[in-house]
Coordinates of C-alpha atoms (C1' of nucleotides) in Angstrom, one line a residue:
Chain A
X828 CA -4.1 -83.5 -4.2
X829 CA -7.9 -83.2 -3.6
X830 CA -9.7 -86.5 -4.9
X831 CA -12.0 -84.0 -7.5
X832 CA -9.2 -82.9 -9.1
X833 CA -7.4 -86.2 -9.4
X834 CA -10.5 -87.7 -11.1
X835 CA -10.1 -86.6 -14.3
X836 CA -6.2 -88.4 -14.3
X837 CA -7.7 -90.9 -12.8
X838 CA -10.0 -91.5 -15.6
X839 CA -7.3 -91.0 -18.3
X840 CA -5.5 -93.7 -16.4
X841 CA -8.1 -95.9 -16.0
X842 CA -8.9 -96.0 -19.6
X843 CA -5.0 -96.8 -20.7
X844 CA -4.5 -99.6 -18.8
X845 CA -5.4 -101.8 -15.9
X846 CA -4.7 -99.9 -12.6
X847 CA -5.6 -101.3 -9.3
X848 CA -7.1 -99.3 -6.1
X849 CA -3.7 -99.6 -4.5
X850 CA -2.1 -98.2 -7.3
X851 CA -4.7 -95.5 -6.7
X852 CA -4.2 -95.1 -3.2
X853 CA -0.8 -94.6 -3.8
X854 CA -0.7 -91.8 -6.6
X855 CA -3.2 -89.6 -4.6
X856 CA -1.1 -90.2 -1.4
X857 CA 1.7 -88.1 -3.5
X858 CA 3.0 -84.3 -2.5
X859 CA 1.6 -82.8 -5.2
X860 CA 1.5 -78.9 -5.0
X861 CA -1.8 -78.2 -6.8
X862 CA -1.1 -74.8 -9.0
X863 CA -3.4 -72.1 -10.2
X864 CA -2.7 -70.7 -14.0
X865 CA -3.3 -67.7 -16.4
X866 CA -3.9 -67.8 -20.1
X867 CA -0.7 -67.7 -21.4
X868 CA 1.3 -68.6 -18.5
X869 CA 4.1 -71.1 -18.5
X870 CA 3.7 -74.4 -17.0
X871 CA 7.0 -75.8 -16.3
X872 CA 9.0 -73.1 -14.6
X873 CA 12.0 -74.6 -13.4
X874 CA 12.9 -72.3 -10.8
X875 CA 14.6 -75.2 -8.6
X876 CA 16.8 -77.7 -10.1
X877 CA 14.6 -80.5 -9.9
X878 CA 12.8 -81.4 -13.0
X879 CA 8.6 -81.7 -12.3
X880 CA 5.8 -83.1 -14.3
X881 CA 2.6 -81.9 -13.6
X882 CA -1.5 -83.3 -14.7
X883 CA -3.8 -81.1 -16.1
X884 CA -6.6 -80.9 -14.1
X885 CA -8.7 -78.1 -15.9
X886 CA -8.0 -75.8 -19.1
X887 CA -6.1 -76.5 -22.0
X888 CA -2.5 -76.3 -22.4
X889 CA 0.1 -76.5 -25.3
X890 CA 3.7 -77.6 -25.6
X891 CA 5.9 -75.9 -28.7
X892 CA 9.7 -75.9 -29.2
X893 CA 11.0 -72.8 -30.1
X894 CA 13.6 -72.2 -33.1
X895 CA 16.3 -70.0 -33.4
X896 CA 14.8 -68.0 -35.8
X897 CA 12.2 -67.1 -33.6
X898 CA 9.9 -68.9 -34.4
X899 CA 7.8 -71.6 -32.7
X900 CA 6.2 -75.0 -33.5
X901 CA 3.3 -76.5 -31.5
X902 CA 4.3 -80.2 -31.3
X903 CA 0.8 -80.7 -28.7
X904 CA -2.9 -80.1 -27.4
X905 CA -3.4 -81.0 -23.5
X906 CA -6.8 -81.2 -22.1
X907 CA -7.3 -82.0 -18.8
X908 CA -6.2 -85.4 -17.3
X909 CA -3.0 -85.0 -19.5
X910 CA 0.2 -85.8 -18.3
X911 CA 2.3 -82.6 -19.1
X912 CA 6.1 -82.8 -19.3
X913 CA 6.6 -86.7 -18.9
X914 CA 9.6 -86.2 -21.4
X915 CA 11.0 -84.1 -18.3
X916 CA 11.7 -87.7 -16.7
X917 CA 14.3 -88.6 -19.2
X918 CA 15.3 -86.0 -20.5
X919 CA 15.6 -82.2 -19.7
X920 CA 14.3 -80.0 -22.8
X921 CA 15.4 -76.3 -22.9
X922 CA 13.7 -75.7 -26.6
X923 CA 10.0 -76.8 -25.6
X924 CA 7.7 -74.8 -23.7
X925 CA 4.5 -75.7 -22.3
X926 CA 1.9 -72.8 -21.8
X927 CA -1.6 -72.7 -20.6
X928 CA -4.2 -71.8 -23.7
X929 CA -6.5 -70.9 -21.3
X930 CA -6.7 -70.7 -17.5
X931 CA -6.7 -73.3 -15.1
X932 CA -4.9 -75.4 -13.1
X933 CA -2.1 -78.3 -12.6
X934 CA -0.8 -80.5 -9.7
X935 CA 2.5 -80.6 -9.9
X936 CA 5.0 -83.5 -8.5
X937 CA 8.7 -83.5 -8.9
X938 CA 9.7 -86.3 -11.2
X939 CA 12.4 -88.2 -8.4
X940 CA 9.0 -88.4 -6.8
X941 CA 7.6 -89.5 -9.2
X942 CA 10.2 -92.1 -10.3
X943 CA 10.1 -93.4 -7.2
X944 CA 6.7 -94.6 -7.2
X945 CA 7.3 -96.0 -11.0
X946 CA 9.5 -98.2 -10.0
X947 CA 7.3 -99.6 -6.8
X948 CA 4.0 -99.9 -8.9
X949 CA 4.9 -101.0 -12.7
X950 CA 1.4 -100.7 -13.7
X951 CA 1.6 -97.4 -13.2
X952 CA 4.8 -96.9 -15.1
X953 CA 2.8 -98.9 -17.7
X954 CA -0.1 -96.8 -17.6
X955 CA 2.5 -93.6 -18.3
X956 CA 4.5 -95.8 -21.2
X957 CA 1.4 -96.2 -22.9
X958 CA 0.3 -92.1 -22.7
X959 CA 4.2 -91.7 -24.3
X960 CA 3.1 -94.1 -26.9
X961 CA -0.1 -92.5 -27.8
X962 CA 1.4 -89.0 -27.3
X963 CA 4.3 -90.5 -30.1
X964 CA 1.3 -91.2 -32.3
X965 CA 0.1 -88.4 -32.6
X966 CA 3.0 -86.6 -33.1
X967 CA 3.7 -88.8 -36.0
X968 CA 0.1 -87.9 -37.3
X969 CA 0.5 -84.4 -36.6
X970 CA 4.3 -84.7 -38.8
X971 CA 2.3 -86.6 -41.6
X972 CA -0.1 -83.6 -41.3
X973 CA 2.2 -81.0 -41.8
X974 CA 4.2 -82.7 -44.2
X975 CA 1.8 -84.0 -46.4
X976 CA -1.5 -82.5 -46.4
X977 CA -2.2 -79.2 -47.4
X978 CA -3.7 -76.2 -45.3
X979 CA -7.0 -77.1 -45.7
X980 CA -6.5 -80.8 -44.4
X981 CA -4.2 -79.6 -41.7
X982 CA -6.7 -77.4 -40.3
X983 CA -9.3 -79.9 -40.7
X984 CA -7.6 -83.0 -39.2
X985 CA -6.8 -80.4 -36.5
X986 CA -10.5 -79.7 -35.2
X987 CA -11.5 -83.4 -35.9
X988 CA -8.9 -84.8 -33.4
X989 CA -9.6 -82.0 -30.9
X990 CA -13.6 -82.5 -31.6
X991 CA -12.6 -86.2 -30.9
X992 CA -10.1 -86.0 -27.4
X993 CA -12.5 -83.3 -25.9
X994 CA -15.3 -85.8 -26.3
X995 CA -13.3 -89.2 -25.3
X996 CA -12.6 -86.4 -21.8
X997 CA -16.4 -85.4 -22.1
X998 CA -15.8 -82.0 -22.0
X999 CA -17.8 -81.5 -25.6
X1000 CA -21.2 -82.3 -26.9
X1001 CA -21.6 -84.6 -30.4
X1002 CA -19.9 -81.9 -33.0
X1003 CA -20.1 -78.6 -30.7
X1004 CA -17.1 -77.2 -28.6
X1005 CA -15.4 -74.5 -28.1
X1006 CA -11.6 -74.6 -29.8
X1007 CA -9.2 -72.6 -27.0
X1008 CA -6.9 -70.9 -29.2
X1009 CA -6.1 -67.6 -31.6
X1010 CA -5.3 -68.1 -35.0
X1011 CA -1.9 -67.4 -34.5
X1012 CA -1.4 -70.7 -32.5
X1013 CA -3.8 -72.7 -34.5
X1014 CA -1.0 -71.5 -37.3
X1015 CA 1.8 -72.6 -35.0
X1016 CA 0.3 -75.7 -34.5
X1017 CA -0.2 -76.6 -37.9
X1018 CA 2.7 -75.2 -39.4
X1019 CA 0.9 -72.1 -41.5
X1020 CA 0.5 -68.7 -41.2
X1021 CA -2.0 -66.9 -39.3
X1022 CA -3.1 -65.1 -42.5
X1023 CA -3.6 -67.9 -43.9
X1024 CA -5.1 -69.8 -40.7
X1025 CA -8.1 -67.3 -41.2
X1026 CA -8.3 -67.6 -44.9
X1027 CA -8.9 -71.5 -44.4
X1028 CA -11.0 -71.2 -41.7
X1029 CA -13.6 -69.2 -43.6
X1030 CA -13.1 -70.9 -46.6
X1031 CA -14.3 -74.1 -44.1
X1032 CA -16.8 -72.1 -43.2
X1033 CA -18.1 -71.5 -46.8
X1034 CA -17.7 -74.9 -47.8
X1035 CA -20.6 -75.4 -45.6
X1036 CA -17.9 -77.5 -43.3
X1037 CA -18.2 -75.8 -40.4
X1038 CA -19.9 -72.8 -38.5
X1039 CA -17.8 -70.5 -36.7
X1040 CA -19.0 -68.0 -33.4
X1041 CA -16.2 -66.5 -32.1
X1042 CA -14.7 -69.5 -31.0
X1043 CA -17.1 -71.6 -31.1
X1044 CA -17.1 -74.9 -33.9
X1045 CA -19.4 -76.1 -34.7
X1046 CA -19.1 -79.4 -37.6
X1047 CA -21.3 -79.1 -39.9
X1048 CA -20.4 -81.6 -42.0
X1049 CA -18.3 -84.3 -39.9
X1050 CA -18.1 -86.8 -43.3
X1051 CA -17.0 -84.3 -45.2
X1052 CA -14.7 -82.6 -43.2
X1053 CA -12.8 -86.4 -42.2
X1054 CA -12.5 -86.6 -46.0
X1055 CA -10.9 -83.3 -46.3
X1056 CA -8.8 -84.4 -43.5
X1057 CA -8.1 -87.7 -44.3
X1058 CA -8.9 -88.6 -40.6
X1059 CA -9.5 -91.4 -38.9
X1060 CA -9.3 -91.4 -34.8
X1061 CA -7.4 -95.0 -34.5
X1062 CA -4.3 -93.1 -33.3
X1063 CA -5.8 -91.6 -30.1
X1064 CA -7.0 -94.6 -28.3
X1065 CA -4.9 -97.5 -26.7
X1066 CA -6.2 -100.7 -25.7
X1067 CA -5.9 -101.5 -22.4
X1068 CA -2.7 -104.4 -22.1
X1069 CA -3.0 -107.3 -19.1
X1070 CA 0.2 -106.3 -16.4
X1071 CA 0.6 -108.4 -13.2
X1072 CA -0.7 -106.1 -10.3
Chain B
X1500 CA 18.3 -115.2 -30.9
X1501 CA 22.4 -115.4 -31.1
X1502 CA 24.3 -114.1 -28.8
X1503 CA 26.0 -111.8 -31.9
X1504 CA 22.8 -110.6 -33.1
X1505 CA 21.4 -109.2 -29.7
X1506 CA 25.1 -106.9 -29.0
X1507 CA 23.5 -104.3 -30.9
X1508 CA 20.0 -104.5 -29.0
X1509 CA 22.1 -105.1 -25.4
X1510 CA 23.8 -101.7 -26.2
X1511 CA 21.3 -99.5 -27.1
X1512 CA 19.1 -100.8 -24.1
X1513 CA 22.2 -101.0 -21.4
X1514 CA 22.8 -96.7 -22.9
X1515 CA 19.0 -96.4 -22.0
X1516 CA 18.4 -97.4 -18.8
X1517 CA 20.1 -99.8 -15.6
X1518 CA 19.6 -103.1 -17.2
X1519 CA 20.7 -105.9 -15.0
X1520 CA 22.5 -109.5 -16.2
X1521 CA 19.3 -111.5 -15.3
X1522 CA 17.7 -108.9 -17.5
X1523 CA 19.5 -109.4 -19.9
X1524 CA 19.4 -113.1 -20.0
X1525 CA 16.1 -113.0 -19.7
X1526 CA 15.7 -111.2 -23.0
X1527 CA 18.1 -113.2 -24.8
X1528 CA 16.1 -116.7 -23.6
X1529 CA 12.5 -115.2 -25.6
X1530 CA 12.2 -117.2 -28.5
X1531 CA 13.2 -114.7 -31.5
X1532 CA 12.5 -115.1 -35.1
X1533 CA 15.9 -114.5 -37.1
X1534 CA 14.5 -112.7 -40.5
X1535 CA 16.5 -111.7 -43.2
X1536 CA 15.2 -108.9 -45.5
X1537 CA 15.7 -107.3 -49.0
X1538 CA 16.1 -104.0 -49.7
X1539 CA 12.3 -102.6 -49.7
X1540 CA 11.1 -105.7 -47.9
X1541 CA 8.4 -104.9 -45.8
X1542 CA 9.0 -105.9 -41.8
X1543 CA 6.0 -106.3 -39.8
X1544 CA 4.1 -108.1 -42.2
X1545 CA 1.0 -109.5 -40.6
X1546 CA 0.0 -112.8 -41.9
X1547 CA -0.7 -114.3 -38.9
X1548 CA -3.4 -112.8 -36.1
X1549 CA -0.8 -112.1 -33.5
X1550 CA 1.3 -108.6 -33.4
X1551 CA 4.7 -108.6 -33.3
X1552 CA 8.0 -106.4 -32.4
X1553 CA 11.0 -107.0 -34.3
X1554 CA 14.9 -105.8 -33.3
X1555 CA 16.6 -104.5 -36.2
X1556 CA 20.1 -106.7 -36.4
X1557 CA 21.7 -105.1 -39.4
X1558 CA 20.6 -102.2 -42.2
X1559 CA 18.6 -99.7 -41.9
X1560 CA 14.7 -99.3 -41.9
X1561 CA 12.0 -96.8 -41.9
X1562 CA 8.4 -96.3 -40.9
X1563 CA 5.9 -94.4 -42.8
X1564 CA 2.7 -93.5 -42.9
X1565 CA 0.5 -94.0 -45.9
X1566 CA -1.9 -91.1 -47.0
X1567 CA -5.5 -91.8 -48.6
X1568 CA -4.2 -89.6 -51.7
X1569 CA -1.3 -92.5 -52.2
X1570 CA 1.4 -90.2 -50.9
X1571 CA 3.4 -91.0 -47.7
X1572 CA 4.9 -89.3 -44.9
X1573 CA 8.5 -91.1 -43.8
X1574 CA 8.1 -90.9 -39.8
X1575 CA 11.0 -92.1 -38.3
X1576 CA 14.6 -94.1 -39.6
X1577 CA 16.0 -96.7 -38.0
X1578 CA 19.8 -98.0 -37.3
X1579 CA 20.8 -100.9 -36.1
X1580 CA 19.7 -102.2 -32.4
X1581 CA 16.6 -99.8 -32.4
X1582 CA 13.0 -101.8 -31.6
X1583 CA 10.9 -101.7 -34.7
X1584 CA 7.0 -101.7 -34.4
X1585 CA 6.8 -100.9 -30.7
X1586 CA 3.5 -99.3 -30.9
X1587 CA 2.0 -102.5 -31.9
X1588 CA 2.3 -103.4 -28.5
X1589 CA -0.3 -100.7 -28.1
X1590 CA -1.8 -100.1 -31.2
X1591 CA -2.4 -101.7 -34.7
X1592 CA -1.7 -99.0 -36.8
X1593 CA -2.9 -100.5 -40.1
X1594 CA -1.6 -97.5 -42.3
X1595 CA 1.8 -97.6 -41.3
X1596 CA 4.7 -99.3 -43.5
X1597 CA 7.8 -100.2 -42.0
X1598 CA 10.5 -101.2 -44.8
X1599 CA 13.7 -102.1 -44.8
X1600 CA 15.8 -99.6 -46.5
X1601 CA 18.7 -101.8 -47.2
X1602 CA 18.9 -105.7 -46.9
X1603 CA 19.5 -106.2 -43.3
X1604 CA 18.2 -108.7 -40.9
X1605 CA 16.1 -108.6 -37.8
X1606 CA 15.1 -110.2 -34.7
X1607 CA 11.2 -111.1 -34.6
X1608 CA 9.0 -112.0 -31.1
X1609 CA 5.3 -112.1 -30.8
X1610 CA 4.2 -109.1 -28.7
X1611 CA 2.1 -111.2 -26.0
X1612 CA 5.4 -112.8 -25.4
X1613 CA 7.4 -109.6 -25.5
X1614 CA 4.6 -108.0 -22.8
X1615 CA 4.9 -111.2 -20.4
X1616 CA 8.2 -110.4 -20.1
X1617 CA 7.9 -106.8 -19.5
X1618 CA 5.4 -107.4 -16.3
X1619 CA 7.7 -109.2 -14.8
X1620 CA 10.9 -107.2 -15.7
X1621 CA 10.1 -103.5 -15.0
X1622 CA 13.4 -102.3 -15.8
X1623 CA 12.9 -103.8 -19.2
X1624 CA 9.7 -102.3 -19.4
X1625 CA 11.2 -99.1 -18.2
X1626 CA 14.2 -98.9 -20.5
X1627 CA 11.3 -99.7 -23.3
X1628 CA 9.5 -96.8 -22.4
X1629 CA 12.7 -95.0 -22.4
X1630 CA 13.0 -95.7 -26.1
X1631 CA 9.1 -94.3 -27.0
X1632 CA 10.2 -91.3 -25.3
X1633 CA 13.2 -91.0 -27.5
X1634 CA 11.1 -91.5 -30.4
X1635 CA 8.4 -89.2 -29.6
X1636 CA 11.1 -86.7 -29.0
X1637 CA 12.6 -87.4 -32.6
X1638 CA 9.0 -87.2 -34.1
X1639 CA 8.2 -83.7 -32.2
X1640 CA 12.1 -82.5 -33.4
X1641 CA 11.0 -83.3 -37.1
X1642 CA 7.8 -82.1 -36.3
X1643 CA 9.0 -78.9 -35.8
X1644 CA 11.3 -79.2 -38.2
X1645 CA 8.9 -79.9 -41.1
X1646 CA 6.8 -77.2 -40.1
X1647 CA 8.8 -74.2 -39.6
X1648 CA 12.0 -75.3 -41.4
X1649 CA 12.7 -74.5 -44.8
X1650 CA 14.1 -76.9 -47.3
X1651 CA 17.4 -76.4 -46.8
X1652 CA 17.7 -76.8 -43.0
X1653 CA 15.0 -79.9 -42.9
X1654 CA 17.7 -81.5 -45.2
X1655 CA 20.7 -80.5 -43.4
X1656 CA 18.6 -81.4 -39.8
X1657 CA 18.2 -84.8 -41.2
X1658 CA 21.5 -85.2 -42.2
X1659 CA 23.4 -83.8 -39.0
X1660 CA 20.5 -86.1 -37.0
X1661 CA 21.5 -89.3 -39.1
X1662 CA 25.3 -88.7 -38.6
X1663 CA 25.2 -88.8 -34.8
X1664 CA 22.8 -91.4 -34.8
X1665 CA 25.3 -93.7 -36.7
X1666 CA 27.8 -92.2 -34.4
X1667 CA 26.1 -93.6 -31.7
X1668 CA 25.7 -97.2 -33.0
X1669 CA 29.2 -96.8 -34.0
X1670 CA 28.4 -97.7 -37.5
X1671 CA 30.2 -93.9 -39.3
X1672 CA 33.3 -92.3 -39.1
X1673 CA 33.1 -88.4 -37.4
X1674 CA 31.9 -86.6 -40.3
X1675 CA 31.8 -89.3 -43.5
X1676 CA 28.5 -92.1 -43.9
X1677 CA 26.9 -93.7 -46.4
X1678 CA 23.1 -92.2 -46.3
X1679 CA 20.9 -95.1 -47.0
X1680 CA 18.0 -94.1 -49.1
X1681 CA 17.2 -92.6 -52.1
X1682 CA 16.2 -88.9 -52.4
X1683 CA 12.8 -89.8 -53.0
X1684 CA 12.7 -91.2 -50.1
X1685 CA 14.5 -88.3 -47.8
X1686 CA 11.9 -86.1 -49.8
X1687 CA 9.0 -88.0 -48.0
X1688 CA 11.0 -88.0 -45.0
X1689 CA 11.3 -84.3 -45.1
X1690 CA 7.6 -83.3 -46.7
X1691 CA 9.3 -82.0 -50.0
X1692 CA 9.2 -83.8 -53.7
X1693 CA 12.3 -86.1 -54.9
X1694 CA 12.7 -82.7 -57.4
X1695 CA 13.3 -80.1 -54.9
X1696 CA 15.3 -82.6 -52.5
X1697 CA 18.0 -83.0 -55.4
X1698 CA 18.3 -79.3 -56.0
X1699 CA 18.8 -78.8 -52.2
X1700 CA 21.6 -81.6 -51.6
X1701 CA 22.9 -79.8 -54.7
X1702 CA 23.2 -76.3 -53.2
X1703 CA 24.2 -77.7 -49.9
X1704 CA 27.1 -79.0 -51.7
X1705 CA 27.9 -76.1 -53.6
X1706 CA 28.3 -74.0 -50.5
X1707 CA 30.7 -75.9 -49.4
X1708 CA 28.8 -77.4 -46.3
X1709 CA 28.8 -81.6 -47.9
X1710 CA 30.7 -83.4 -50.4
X1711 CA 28.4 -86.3 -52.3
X1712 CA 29.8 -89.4 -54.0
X1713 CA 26.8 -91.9 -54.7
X1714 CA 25.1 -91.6 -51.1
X1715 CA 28.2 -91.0 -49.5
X1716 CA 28.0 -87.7 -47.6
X1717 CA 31.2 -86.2 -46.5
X1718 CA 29.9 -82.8 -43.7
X1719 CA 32.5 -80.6 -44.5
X1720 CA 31.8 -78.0 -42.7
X1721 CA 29.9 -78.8 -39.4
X1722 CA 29.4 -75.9 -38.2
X1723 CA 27.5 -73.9 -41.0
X1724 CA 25.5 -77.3 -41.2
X1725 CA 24.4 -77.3 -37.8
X1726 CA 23.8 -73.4 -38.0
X1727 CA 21.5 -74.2 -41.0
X1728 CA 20.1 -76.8 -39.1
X1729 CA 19.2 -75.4 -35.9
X1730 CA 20.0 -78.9 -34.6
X1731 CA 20.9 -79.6 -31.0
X1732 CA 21.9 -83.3 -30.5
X1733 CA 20.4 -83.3 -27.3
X1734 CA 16.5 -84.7 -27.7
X1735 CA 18.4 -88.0 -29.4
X1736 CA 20.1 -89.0 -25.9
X1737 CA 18.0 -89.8 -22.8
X1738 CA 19.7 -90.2 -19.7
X1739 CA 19.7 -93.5 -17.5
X1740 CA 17.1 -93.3 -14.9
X1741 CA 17.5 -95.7 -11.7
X1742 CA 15.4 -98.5 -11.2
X1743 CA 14.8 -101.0 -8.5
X1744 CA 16.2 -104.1 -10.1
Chain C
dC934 C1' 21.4 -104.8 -75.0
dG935 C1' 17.4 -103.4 -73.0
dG936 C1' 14.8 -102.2 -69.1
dA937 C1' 14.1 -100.2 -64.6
dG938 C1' 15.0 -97.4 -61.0
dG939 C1' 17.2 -93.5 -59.7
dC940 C1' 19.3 -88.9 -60.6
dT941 C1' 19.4 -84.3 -63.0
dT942 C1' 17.7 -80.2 -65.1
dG943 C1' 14.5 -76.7 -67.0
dA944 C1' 10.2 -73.9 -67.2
dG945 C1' 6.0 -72.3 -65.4
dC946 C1' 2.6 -72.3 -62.0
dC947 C1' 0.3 -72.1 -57.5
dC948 C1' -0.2 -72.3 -52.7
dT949 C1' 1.3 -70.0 -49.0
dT950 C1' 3.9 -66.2 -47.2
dT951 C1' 4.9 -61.5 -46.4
dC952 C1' 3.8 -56.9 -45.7
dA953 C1' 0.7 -53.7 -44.4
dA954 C1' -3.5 -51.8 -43.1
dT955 C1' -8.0 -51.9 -41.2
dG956 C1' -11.7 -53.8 -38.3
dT957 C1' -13.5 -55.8 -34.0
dC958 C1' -13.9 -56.9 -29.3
dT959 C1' -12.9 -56.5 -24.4
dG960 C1' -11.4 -54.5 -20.4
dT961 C1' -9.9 -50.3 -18.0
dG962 C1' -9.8 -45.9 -16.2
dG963 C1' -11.4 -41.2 -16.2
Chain D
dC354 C1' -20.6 -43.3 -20.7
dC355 C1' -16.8 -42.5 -23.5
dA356 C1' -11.9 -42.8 -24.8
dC357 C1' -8.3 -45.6 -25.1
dA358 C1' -5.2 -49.5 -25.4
dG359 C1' -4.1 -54.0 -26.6
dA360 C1' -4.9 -58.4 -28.4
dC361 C1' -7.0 -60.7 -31.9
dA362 C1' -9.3 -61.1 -36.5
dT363 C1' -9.8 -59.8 -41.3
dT364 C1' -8.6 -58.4 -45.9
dG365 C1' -5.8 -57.1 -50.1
dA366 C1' -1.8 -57.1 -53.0
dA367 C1' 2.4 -58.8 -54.3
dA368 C1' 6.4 -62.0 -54.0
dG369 C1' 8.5 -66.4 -53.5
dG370 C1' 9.6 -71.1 -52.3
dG371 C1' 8.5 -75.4 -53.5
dC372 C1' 5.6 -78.1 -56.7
dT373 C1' 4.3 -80.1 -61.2
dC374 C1' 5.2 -81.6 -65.5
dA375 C1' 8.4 -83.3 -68.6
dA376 C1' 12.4 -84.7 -70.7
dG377 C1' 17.0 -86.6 -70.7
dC378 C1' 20.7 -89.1 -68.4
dC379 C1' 23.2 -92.5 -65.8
dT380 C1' 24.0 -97.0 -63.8
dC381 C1' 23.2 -101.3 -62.5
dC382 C1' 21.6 -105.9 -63.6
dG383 C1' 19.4 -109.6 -66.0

DNA sequence: CGGAGGCTTGAGCCCTTTCAATGTCTGTGG
DNA sequence: CCACAGACATTGAAAGGGCTCAAGCCTCCG
C-alpha cells in the first residue's frame, strides 16, 4: 500500500488510540491489493473463499442489510480512513452489503492476514476494538433515531453527524459539504421513504435550516437544526486508552 | 468474584474466543464487586469518578438511551454472563440507562483495572472485542429491523432473537420462556407505543404463531414466526478466532 | 382495602406511505 | 446540435399503520 493512501487510516488510527512507529511499520508492510471503485459498486466481493476487510482510502461508501421483502436498510456511512467489513473477521454476513456512494478506492487485505498481525501487535487489535465500539455507538444512535424521532429529526441528526465525521476527517469546511447520496438512500438510511426524504428536506430548507444546491448542504442554522435533531456528537469520538506497546 | 458467579461469564467468553486457563485465572483474581439489584435498579450508577464494567450474574438487564423529549429508545437486552457497560471503557455515554429488568445480581470492576488486564492479556482483549462485535451486529439487526420492519415482525424478530439467546445461556426450554419486561418496555425496545405493542402480541397470538400466560411465551409455530420475522440466527453467534496465547 | 403499576380496549387522528405522473439533469450517439 | 435514455428529484392525492387520548380492568402488595 502506497504511504499517501495509508495516511488517511493512519490518521484514524492515530486518533483512537496509542499506536507506535512499529506498529506502523508493520501495517503498511501488509499485501494489500489497492482497488479502484465505481459509484455503486460493491465493495466486498467475495469471489475467493477467504473473507477480506478493506480501508477506505477515498469516496464514501455505505453498508445496508437487505430484507427479504426487498427491501434494504442502511445500518452505515464510511468516509475515508474507515475500516470497511471488520465484522467480516468474526463473522461472515450474507444480508449486508457494502457499496461505494461514490467513486474511489479501497486497499484490501484478507482478514487471516489480517488476524495475524492482531495477534502480534495488540495495540493494533486495540486500535480496531475501539472503531467496533464507536461503529456500535452509532449504530445504537442511528436505532434511537429511527425508532424514536420523527422524519424531520432523522434527517436532521443525519446531516449533523455527517457535517461532523467529514470535518473530524477534514474533508469539509465549518457547515459546508457536499452529502454523497440520492434521496432514495438518504431514505434507506433513515428508515423513510424517498417521497418523503424530499418532502423533509425542503421543508429544512424552508425552515431556514439549511440551503440546498444540488447536493450541496449547506447549515444554516447549526443550533437550530441540533435541536431538531436532538444531537450531540459525544458518540463519534473515543478517547485514546494507555496499552503496553 | 466466586468461582459460581463467573461460570456464566467463563462460558460466554470460552464460546467467543480461545481463552486459555491462565486467562481465565487471571480474570477470576480482579477484585470484583458482587452487587445485587432490584428489579428497575439502575447498574452503572456513577457515584464515584472512576468508570466501571459490570458482568451480569443473574436476571436480565437493558440499556437505553434517553431522548431530550423524555422518551427512550431500549438498545440492547441482556442475559446472564453478557458484559454490561463495555463502552465505558471507551466512552461515557452520559445518556444511557442500563437497568435491571428483573432482580438479579452482577459482578462490578473499575475499568482502569479491567483495561490493565486487557494489555497484558490480548486474548481477553480479543474475545472482548469479539463481544462489541456481537453487539454492534445485534444493534445493526434491530436497526434494520426498526426501520423497515413493521410492527408485527419487529415483535416477532425480538421474540425469536430472545428465545435463542436464552437458548444459548441455557436458561429456556426449545420453544417456552418467560419474557422479562413489560410491554411498555418491548414497545421502546421496538420504536412502537405500550398501546400498539399489546394489540400486536394479541394478533400474534390469535394466529396461532404464540401462546401468552403472564409473560410466558409459548412459539407455537416457529416457522411462520421466523417467516414474519425475517430472522436468521446467524449475526447472534461469532465464531472463535485463534489467538497466540 | 386502597393504591400503583401494568394490561386491555375503543375511537379518531396524523404522519408517513403508496401510487402515479411530471420535471430536471447528464451523458451519449447520431 | 438535437434527440434520447436513464437516473434522480419533485409534486399531488389518497390510503393506512401506528399513535394519541381516554377509560376501564386486573393483580399484586402493603
Amino acid at each position: 500500500m502506497s504511504d499517501r493512501s495509508i495516511e488517511k487510516l493512519w490518521h484514524s488510527l492515530a486518533a483512537s488510540g496509542k499506536i507506535s512507529a512499529e506498529d506502523r511499520d508493520a501495517l503498511i508492510e501488509l499485501p494489500f491489493a489497492s482497488r479502484a471503485l465505481e459509484a455503486g459498486a460493491p465493495v466486498d466481493r467475495a469471489e475467493d473463499d477467504l473473507r477480506h476487510c478493506s480501508i477506505l482510502i477515498s469516496g464514501f461508501a455505505y453498508c445496508g442489510k437487505l430484507l427479504r421483502d426487498g427491501s434494504r436498510q442502511i445500518v452505515s456511512l464510511h468516509v475515508p480512513g474507515d475500516f470497511l467489513g471488520l465484522g467480516n473477521i468474526f463473522q461472515p454476513a450474507n444480508d449486508r452489503e457494502t457499496r461505494m456512494m461514490t467513486p474511489g478506492s479501497v486497499a484490501v487485505i484478507a482478514a487471516p492476514t489480517l488476524k495475524s498481525l492482531l495477534s502480534v501487535r495488540p495495540s493494533i487489535q486495540n486500535a480496531l476494538w475501539r472503531q467496533t465500539a464507536v461503529e456500535a455507538a452509532i449504530f445504537s444512535e442511528w436505532l434511537a433515531g429511527v425508532g424514536r424521532r420523527d422524519a424531520q429529526g432523522r434527517i436532521a441528526h443525519l446531516l449533523c453527524e455527517f457535517a461532523v465525521r467529514l470535518r473530524a476527517a477534514g474533508l469539509a469546511g465549518q457547515d459546508r459539504f457536499d452529502l454523497p447520496m440520492t434521496q432514495a438512500q438518504l431514505a434507506d438510511a433513515t428508515g423513510l421513504t424517498a417521497v418523503h426524504v424530499n418532502r423533509v428536506l425542503h421543508s429544512l430548507k424552508q425552515s431556514g435550516l439549511v440551503a440546498l444546491e444540488k447536493r450541496t448542504i449547506t447549515i444554516k442554522d447549526w443550533e437550530r437544526l441540533v435541536a431538531m435533531a436532538d444531537f450531540d456528537p459525544g458518540y463519534l469520538q473515543s478517547e485514546p486508552m494507555t496499552v503496553r506497546t
